[in-house]
Short mmCIF file of C-alpha atoms (C1' of nucleotides) in Angstrom, two decimals:
data_model
loop_
_atom_site.label_atom_id
_atom_site.label_comp_id
_atom_site.label_asym_id
_atom_site.label_seq_id
_atom_site.Cartn_x
_atom_site.Cartn_y
_atom_site.Cartn_z
CA MET A 1 -26.61 9.00 -0.46
CA LYS A 2 -28.66 6.02 0.57
CA LEU A 3 -27.56 2.44 0.01
CA SER A 4 -30.09 0.19 -1.69
CA ASN A 5 -30.64 -3.35 -0.67
CA THR A 6 -29.03 -5.56 -3.21
CA ASN A 7 -28.41 -9.24 -3.01
CA GLN A 8 -24.74 -8.71 -3.76
CA ARG A 9 -24.27 -6.26 -0.91
CA ARG A 10 -26.15 -8.46 1.53
CA ILE A 11 -24.07 -11.53 0.70
CA ILE A 12 -20.80 -9.59 0.81
CA ILE A 13 -21.45 -8.29 4.30
CA GLU A 14 -22.85 -11.64 5.46
CA GLU A 15 -19.86 -13.62 4.29
CA LEU A 16 -17.39 -11.08 5.63
CA ARG A 17 -19.02 -11.25 9.06
CA LYS A 18 -18.64 -15.01 9.13
CA LEU A 19 -14.87 -14.68 8.83
CA ASP A 20 -12.19 -13.65 11.27
CA THR A 21 -9.47 -13.84 8.62
CA HIS A 22 -9.60 -10.19 7.50
CA PRO A 23 -9.77 -11.09 3.83
CA THR A 24 -8.57 -8.97 0.94
CA ALA A 25 -11.11 -7.97 -1.70
CA ASP A 26 -10.11 -10.78 -4.03
CA GLU A 27 -10.21 -13.39 -1.28
CA LEU A 28 -13.73 -12.37 -0.38
CA TYR A 29 -14.63 -12.31 -4.08
CA ILE A 30 -13.80 -16.01 -4.32
CA ILE A 31 -15.97 -16.78 -1.30
CA VAL A 32 -18.90 -14.66 -2.44
CA ARG A 33 -18.87 -16.29 -5.88
CA GLU A 34 -20.02 -19.51 -4.22
CA LYS A 35 -23.30 -17.74 -3.55
CA ILE A 36 -23.44 -15.42 -6.56
CA PRO A 37 -21.29 -16.90 -9.31
CA GLN A 38 -21.71 -14.03 -11.75
CA ILE A 39 -20.70 -11.29 -9.32
CA SER A 40 -17.80 -9.15 -10.48
CA LEU A 41 -14.70 -8.21 -8.57
CA GLY A 42 -15.51 -4.55 -9.07
CA THR A 43 -18.76 -5.02 -7.19
CA VAL A 44 -16.90 -6.50 -4.26
CA TYR A 45 -14.43 -3.62 -4.21
CA ARG A 46 -17.17 -1.03 -4.57
CA ASN A 47 -19.25 -2.46 -1.79
CA LEU A 48 -16.40 -2.98 0.63
CA GLU A 49 -15.46 0.64 0.11
CA LEU A 50 -19.03 1.86 0.59
CA LEU A 51 -19.68 -0.30 3.62
CA SER A 52 -16.50 0.86 5.30
CA LYS A 53 -17.41 4.48 4.58
CA LYS A 54 -20.77 3.84 6.24
CA GLY A 55 -19.02 2.28 9.23
CA GLN A 56 -20.60 -1.13 8.76
CA ILE A 57 -17.25 -2.83 8.30
CA LEU A 58 -13.61 -1.90 8.83
CA LYS A 59 -11.06 -1.25 6.13
CA LEU A 60 -7.63 -2.24 7.40
CA GLU A 61 -4.67 -0.52 5.84
CA LEU A 62 -1.87 -2.60 7.26
CA THR A 63 1.58 -3.50 6.03
CA GLY A 64 1.42 -5.24 2.69
CA LYS A 65 0.15 -4.30 -0.71
CA GLN A 66 -3.46 -5.26 -0.31
CA LYS A 67 -6.13 -3.73 1.84
CA ARG A 68 -8.01 -6.05 4.16
CA PHE A 69 -11.51 -5.92 5.51
CA ASP A 70 -12.99 -6.80 8.86
CA GLY A 71 -16.62 -7.49 9.64
CA ASN A 72 -15.99 -6.92 13.32
CA ILE A 73 -16.25 -3.20 13.96
CA GLU A 74 -15.62 -3.41 17.68
CA ASN A 75 -12.41 -1.97 19.04
CA HIS A 76 -9.75 -4.66 18.80
CA TYR A 77 -6.18 -5.21 17.68
CA HIS A 78 -4.39 -7.01 14.94
CA LEU A 79 -1.21 -8.99 14.68
CA ARG A 80 0.37 -9.48 11.30
CA CYS A 81 2.32 -12.70 11.11
CA THR A 82 5.81 -12.11 9.76
CA LYS A 83 5.95 -15.70 8.57
CA CYS A 84 2.65 -16.48 6.85
CA GLY A 85 1.30 -12.96 6.39
CA ARG A 86 -1.98 -13.76 8.10
CA VAL A 87 -3.69 -11.02 10.08
CA VAL A 88 -5.12 -12.31 13.33
CA ASP A 89 -7.06 -10.71 16.14
CA ILE A 90 -5.16 -10.27 19.32
CA GLU A 91 -6.79 -10.23 22.73
CA ILE A 92 -4.65 -8.94 25.54
CA ASP A 93 -5.63 -7.31 28.80
CA ASP A 94 -2.73 -4.89 28.52
CA MET A 95 -4.29 -3.46 25.43
CA LEU A 96 -7.00 -1.85 27.53
CA GLU A 97 -4.44 0.22 29.35
CA ILE A 98 -2.51 1.11 26.22
CA ASP A 99 -5.73 1.94 24.43
CA LYS A 100 -6.73 4.22 27.28
CA LYS A 101 -3.42 6.08 27.14
CA LEU A 102 -3.58 6.43 23.40
CA ASN A 103 -7.12 7.73 23.56
CA GLU A 104 -6.12 10.27 26.17
CA LEU A 105 -3.36 11.41 23.86
CA VAL A 106 -5.72 11.61 20.91
CA ASP A 107 -8.18 13.66 22.95
CA ARG A 108 -5.61 16.01 24.37
CA LEU A 109 -4.13 16.79 20.97
CA SER A 110 -7.55 16.87 19.31
CA LEU A 111 -6.57 14.16 16.90
CA ASP A 112 -8.84 11.78 15.04
CA GLY A 113 -7.43 8.48 16.13
CA TYR A 114 -4.63 6.04 15.81
CA ARG A 115 -3.78 2.86 14.04
CA LEU A 116 -1.75 0.17 15.72
CA GLU A 117 -0.43 -3.00 14.16
CA LEU A 118 1.57 -5.60 16.01
CA SER A 119 3.91 -7.90 14.14
CA GLY A 120 5.36 -11.28 15.01
CA ILE A 121 4.76 -14.97 14.60
CA CYS A 122 1.11 -16.00 14.89
CA GLU A 123 -0.11 -18.92 17.00
CA ILE A 124 -0.65 -21.14 14.00
CA CYS A 125 2.92 -20.73 12.78
CA LYS A 126 4.24 -21.17 16.31
CA THR A 127 2.59 -24.55 16.79
CA GLU A 128 3.42 -25.66 13.25
CA LYS A 129 7.10 -25.27 13.91
CA MET B 1 25.65 -8.71 -0.38
CA LYS B 2 27.68 -5.55 -0.15
CA LEU B 3 26.50 -2.18 -1.41
CA SER B 4 28.80 -0.35 -3.78
CA ASN B 5 29.40 3.34 -3.52
CA THR B 6 27.57 4.94 -6.35
CA ASN B 7 26.88 8.56 -6.88
CA GLN B 8 23.20 7.85 -7.25
CA ARG B 9 22.98 6.07 -3.93
CA ARG B 10 24.94 8.77 -2.13
CA ILE B 11 22.73 11.57 -3.45
CA ILE B 12 19.53 9.66 -2.70
CA ILE B 13 20.45 9.17 0.93
CA GLU B 14 21.85 12.70 1.25
CA GLU B 15 18.71 14.32 -0.10
CA LEU B 16 16.43 12.11 1.92
CA ARG B 17 18.26 13.04 5.10
CA LYS B 18 17.79 16.72 4.41
CA LEU B 19 14.02 16.29 4.45
CA ASP B 20 11.55 15.79 7.24
CA THR B 21 8.65 15.38 4.84
CA HIS B 22 8.79 11.58 4.50
CA PRO B 23 8.69 11.68 0.72
CA THR B 24 7.35 8.99 -1.55
CA ALA B 25 9.74 7.47 -4.09
CA ASP B 26 8.50 9.70 -6.90
CA GLU B 27 8.71 12.83 -4.76
CA LEU B 28 12.32 12.07 -3.93
CA TYR B 29 12.96 11.24 -7.58
CA ILE B 30 12.02 14.79 -8.55
CA ILE B 31 14.37 16.20 -5.94
CA VAL B 32 17.27 13.92 -6.81
CA ARG B 33 16.96 14.78 -10.50
CA GLU B 34 18.16 18.29 -9.65
CA LYS B 35 21.51 16.74 -8.86
CA ILE B 36 21.50 13.82 -11.31
CA PRO B 37 19.11 14.68 -14.14
CA GLN B 38 19.45 11.37 -15.95
CA ILE B 39 18.67 9.19 -12.92
CA SER B 40 15.77 6.82 -13.38
CA LEU B 41 12.83 6.27 -11.09
CA GLY B 42 13.72 2.60 -10.88
CA THR B 43 17.07 3.48 -9.39
CA VAL B 44 15.38 5.54 -6.72
CA TYR B 45 12.97 2.72 -5.87
CA ARG B 46 15.76 0.13 -5.88
CA ASN B 47 17.99 2.14 -3.59
CA LEU B 48 15.29 3.12 -1.16
CA GLU B 49 14.41 -0.53 -0.84
CA LEU B 50 18.04 -1.57 -0.35
CA LEU B 51 18.83 1.19 2.10
CA SER B 52 15.80 0.39 4.19
CA LYS B 53 16.75 -3.29 4.21
CA LYS B 54 20.18 -2.27 5.46
CA GLY B 55 18.59 -0.14 8.16
CA GLN B 56 20.06 3.11 6.86
CA ILE B 57 16.64 4.63 6.29
CA LEU B 58 13.07 3.79 7.25
CA LYS B 59 10.37 2.58 4.95
CA LEU B 60 7.00 3.78 6.22
CA GLU B 61 3.96 1.75 5.30
CA LEU B 62 1.25 4.07 6.45
CA THR B 63 -2.30 4.69 5.30
CA GLY B 64 -2.39 5.67 1.67
CA LYS B 65 -1.36 4.02 -1.54
CA GLN B 66 2.25 5.05 -1.63
CA LYS B 67 5.10 4.04 0.60
CA ARG B 68 7.07 6.81 2.24
CA PHE B 69 10.67 7.00 3.33
CA ASP B 70 12.34 8.58 6.30
CA GLY B 71 16.02 9.46 6.66
CA ASN B 72 15.63 9.68 10.42
CA ILE B 73 16.01 6.19 11.79
CA GLU B 74 15.62 7.16 15.43
CA ASN B 75 12.54 6.00 17.25
CA HIS B 76 9.82 8.56 16.66
CA TYR B 77 6.18 8.83 15.73
CA HIS B 78 4.16 10.03 12.80
CA LEU B 79 0.94 11.89 12.36
CA ARG B 80 -0.89 11.65 9.07
CA CYS B 81 -2.90 14.77 8.36
CA THR B 82 -6.44 13.89 7.40
CA LYS B 83 -6.74 17.15 5.50
CA CYS B 84 -3.58 17.55 3.41
CA GLY B 85 -2.21 14.02 3.62
CA ARG B 86 1.17 15.16 4.87
CA VAL B 87 3.06 12.91 7.26
CA VAL B 88 4.67 14.87 10.06
CA ASP B 89 6.84 13.90 12.99
CA ILE B 90 5.18 14.13 16.33
CA GLU B 91 7.04 14.83 19.54
CA ILE B 92 5.15 14.14 22.72
CA ASP B 93 6.37 13.21 26.15
CA ASP B 94 3.48 10.79 26.60
CA MET B 95 4.85 8.74 23.77
CA LEU B 96 7.72 7.58 25.94
CA GLU B 97 5.32 5.97 28.36
CA ILE B 98 3.19 4.45 25.63
CA ASP B 99 6.27 3.23 23.83
CA LYS B 100 7.50 1.59 27.02
CA LYS B 101 4.21 -0.21 27.53
CA LEU B 102 4.09 -1.37 23.96
CA ASN B 103 7.64 -2.64 24.11
CA GLU B 104 6.84 -4.54 27.29
CA LEU B 105 3.93 -6.13 25.48
CA VAL B 106 6.05 -6.99 22.48
CA ASP B 107 8.67 -8.57 24.74
CA ARG B 108 6.21 -10.53 26.81
CA LEU B 109 4.48 -12.00 23.77
CA SER B 110 7.78 -12.48 21.91
CA LEU B 111 6.61 -10.34 19.05
CA ASP B 112 8.75 -8.44 16.58
CA GLY B 113 7.43 -4.96 17.04
CA TYR B 114 4.59 -2.62 16.40
CA ARG B 115 3.61 0.13 14.08
CA LEU B 116 1.68 3.14 15.27
CA GLU B 117 0.22 5.92 13.18
CA LEU B 118 -1.67 8.86 14.56
CA SER B 119 -4.18 10.72 12.43
CA GLY B 120 -5.62 14.19 12.68
CA ILE B 121 -5.13 17.73 11.44
CA CYS B 122 -1.49 18.79 11.24
CA GLU B 123 -0.17 22.10 12.59
CA ILE B 124 0.12 23.63 9.14
CA CYS B 125 -3.53 22.96 8.30
CA LYS B 126 -4.62 24.14 11.74
CA THR B 127 -3.02 27.54 11.38
CA GLU B 128 -4.09 27.88 7.76
CA LYS B 129 -7.71 27.60 8.72
"C1'" DT C 1 47.29 -1.11 -12.41
"C1'" DT C 2 44.73 -3.74 -14.56
"C1'" DA C 3 41.58 -7.23 -15.86
"C1'" DA C 4 38.02 -10.22 -14.32
"C1'" DA C 5 34.04 -10.45 -11.36
"C1'" DA C 6 30.34 -8.33 -9.19
"C1'" DT C 7 27.13 -4.77 -8.78
"C1'" DT C 8 24.46 -1.03 -10.47
"C1'" DT C 9 22.34 1.77 -13.74
"C1'" DG C 10 18.87 3.71 -17.20
"C1'" DA C 11 15.40 2.44 -20.04
"C1'" DT C 12 11.64 0.01 -20.59
"C1'" DA C 13 8.35 -3.75 -19.97
"C1'" DA C 14 5.54 -6.26 -16.86
"C1'" DT C 15 2.70 -6.91 -12.89
"C1'" DA C 16 -0.64 -6.26 -9.29
"C1'" DA C 17 -4.11 -3.84 -6.98
"C1'" DT C 18 -7.49 -0.79 -7.41
"C1'" DT C 19 -10.55 2.49 -9.65
"C1'" DA C 20 -13.23 4.31 -13.57
"C1'" DC C 21 -16.50 3.78 -17.25
"C1'" DT C 22 -20.79 2.46 -19.29
"C1'" DA C 23 -24.76 0.24 -20.98
"C1'" DT C 24 -28.00 -2.53 -18.74
"C1'" DT C 25 -30.56 -4.07 -14.76
"C1'" DA C 26 -32.45 -3.68 -10.20
"C1'" DC C 27 -34.27 -1.06 -6.42
"C1'" DT C 28 -37.12 2.57 -4.28
"C1'" DC C 29 -40.75 5.60 -3.68
"C1'" DT C 30 -44.95 7.44 -4.59
"C1'" DA D 1 -46.93 0.52 -12.29
"C1'" DG D 2 -43.70 4.05 -13.68
"C1'" DA D 3 -40.32 7.64 -13.00
"C1'" DG D 4 -36.14 8.37 -10.80
"C1'" DT D 5 -32.12 6.78 -8.54
"C1'" DA D 6 -28.57 3.51 -7.54
"C1'" DA D 7 -26.06 -0.71 -8.54
"C1'" DT D 8 -24.26 -4.29 -11.45
"C1'" DA D 9 -21.26 -6.99 -14.75
"C1'" DG D 10 -17.86 -6.60 -17.77
"C1'" DT D 11 -14.16 -4.34 -19.20
"C1'" DA D 12 -10.73 -0.66 -19.73
"C1'" DA D 13 -7.71 2.46 -17.48
"C1'" DT D 14 -4.71 3.93 -13.90
"C1'" DT D 15 -1.22 3.83 -10.36
"C1'" DA D 16 2.46 2.20 -7.77
"C1'" DT D 17 5.89 -0.87 -7.82
"C1'" DT D 18 8.89 -4.57 -9.46
"C1'" DA D 19 11.39 -7.12 -13.06
"C1'" DT D 20 14.41 -7.45 -17.02
"C1'" DC D 21 18.58 -6.67 -19.35
"C1'" DA D 22 22.37 -4.76 -21.94
"C1'" DA D 23 25.68 -1.33 -20.95
"C1'" DA D 24 28.31 1.17 -17.53
"C1'" DT D 25 30.48 1.53 -13.14
"C1'" DT D 26 32.60 -0.17 -9.05
"C1'" DT D 27 35.09 -3.60 -6.52
"C1'" DT D 28 38.40 -7.15 -5.96
"C1'" DA D 29 42.53 -9.29 -6.16
"C1'" DA D 30 46.48 -10.77 -8.85
#
DNA sequence: TTAAAATTTGATAATAATTACTATTACTCT
DNA sequence: AGAGTAATAGTAATTATTATCAAATTTTAA
């Protein structure tokens, strides 16, 4: 099935790519409404689902009730803050090595992949305290 | 707050510990009803939550809508089958090394921990095909 | 042991997140 | 432009989980 080019879809992906906050569907809905006030929440959900199926964005199924979405599809890692709940990108050199080992494992066992989520206090909460 | 010793709680934990299927609350509810037919789903949810808070069982927040619970609180890893959706324990020597590296990372960055979920076809689905 | 205090239960209602439905509107392709 | 397909807004439905509360059970401590 081919995706048509709708204004709604374009804005959704555009706004998501501007963010590094990994918004939930309803958070992005609020942002997108600034551009398209009459858009419905269902449209946001539908498009996020479609776009993640097509590999244009990432759907993050982390701890917590709500799914989150990420416009950055490059391989990277997430930290969920145990204090504020934010999901932030984490950049560590060690991850390369761990990633390599995990990929070896995945290959050897003919698996599909893995999902890793770190948890702890994020930088923002650390400095706030 | 101290937990009282109720029949319901005892059966819930007993039945959960017999399983290695990481049941959802409603799956366990069906099983527990064999022993206590009048038990309510709310009681199962409430106790699973309490027991996991007390560290007597594990609450697994993996991919998928429903939370799962594990009576085995020892450090081990899970594979979610992309075909049947089952969550199975995975025993691999490599995990020790990966676990060590991840724990080092967690320590160095003063994090709380990490959550890892492997995905692929489980043994049951492999042999069935 | 017994009565008051605390906790838990079953039953049910409420909530929250997501998905489904549908008539209408917008794209796409020739 | 016009037929065919896909998407939208608005709303209803669903699903998983949590909250509420009166009655029952368990614990505590005299």
